[in-house]
Short mmCIF file of C-alpha atoms in Angstrom, two decimals:
data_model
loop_
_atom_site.label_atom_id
_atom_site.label_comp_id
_atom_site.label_asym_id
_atom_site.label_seq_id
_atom_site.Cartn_x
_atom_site.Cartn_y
_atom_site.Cartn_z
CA UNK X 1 85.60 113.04 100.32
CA UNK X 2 84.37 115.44 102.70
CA UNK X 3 85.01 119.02 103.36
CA UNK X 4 86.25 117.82 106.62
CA UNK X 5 88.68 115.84 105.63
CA UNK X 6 90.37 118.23 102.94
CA UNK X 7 91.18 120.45 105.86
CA UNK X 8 92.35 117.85 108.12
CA UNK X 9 94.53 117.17 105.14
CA UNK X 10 95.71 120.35 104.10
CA UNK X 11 96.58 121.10 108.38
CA UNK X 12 98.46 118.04 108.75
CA UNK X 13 100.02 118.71 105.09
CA UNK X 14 100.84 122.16 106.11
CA UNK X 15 102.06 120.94 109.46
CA UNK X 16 104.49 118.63 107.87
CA UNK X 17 105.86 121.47 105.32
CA UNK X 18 106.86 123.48 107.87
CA UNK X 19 108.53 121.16 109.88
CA UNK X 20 110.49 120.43 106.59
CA UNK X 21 110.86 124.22 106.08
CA UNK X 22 111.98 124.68 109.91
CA UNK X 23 114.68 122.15 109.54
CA UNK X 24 115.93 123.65 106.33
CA UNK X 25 116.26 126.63 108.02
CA UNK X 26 118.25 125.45 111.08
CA UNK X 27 120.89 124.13 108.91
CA UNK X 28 121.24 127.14 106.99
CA UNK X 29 123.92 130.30 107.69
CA UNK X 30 124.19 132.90 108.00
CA UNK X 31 120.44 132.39 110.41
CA UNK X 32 118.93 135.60 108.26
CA UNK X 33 118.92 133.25 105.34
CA UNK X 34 116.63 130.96 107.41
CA UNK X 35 113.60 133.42 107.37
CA UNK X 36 113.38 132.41 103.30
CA UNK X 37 112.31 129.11 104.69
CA UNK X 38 109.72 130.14 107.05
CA UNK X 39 105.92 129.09 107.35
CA UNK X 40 104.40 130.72 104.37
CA UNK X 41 106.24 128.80 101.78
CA UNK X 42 105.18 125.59 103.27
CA UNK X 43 101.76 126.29 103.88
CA UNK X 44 100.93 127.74 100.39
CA UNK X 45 102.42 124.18 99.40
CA UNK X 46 100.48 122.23 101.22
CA UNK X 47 97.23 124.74 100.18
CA UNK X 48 98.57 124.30 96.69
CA UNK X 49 98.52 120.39 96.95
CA UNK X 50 95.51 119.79 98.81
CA UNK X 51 93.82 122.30 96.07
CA UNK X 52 94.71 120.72 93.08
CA UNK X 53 93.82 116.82 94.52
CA UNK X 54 90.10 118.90 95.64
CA UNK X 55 89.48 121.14 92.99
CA UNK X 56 91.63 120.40 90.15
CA UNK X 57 94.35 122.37 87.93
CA UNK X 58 92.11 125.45 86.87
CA UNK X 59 91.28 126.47 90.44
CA UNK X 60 95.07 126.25 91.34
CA UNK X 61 95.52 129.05 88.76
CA UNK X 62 93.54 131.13 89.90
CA UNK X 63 94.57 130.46 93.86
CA UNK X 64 98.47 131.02 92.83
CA UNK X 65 97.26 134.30 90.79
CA UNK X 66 95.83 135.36 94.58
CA UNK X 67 99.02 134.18 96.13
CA UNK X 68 101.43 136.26 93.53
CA UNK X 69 98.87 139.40 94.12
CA UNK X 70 99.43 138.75 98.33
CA UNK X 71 103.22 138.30 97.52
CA UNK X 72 103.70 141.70 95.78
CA UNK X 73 101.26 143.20 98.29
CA UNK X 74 103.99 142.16 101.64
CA UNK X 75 106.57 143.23 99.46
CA UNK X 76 105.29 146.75 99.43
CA UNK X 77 104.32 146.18 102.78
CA UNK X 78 107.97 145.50 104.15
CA UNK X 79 108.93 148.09 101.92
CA UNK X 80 107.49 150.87 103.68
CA UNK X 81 107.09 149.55 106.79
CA UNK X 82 110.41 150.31 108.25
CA UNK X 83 111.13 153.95 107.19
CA UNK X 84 107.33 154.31 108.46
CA UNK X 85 108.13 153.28 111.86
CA UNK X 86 110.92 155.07 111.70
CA UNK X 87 109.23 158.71 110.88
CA UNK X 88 105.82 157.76 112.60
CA UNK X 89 106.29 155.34 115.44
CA UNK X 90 105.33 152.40 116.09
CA UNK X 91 102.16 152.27 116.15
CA UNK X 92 101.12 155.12 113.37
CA UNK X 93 104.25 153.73 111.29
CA UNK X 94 102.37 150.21 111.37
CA UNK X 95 98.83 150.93 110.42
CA UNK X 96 100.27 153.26 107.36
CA UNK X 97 102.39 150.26 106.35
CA UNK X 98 99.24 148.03 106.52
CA UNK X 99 96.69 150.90 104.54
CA UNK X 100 99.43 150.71 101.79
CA UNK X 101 99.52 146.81 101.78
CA UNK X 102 95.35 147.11 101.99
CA UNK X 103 96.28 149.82 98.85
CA UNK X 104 98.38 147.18 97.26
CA UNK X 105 96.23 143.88 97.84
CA UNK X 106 93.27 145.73 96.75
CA UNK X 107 94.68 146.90 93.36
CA UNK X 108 96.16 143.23 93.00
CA UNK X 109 93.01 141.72 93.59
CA UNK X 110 91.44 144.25 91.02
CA UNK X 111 93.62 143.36 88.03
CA UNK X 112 92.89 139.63 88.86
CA UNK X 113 89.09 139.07 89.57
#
């Protein structure tokens, strides 16, 4: 199959998740519980999917070892991010939040490659 066609597959997959996701969400309360459901967990599904039918079981290892590495990295990242703002501003307070996700990725990425 083409190249083209594993992305048109893993959009309209994606697409499809996060309808699913959106919907799980709405039904949900309290609402802050809906924000577990959001877009990310449906499109790393769909990437997980379409990546395994493409590429086969090895490559999704090493794609979910990337995804746990991203997931701990936005963890520190929301971590910090609001006493940042908070001391710095908004803007200041933002792009230290994202140098210590960079930080955090980086290492992640390190221990993994």
């Amino acid at each position: 199959m083409s190249e083209v066609w594993w992305i048109v597959g893993r959009g309209l997959l994606g697409g499809l998740l996060v309808m699913a996701f959106a919907v799980i969400g709405e039904m949900l309360t309290p609402k802050r519980f809906a924000g577990i459901f959001a877009a990310a967990p449906a499109v790393a599904l769909a990437g997980m999917t379409i990546t395994v039918l493409q590429k086969g079981e090895h490559q999704l290892g090493e794609d979910a070892l990337g995804m746990i590495a991203g997931s701990v990295a936005l963890v520190a990242y929301c971590a910090v991010a609001v006493p940042f703002v908070r001391r710095l501003g908004a803007l200041a307070g933002s792009l230290t939040a994202l140098a210590v996700w960079a930080a955090v990725a980086g290492a992640g990425w390190a221990l993994i490659a």
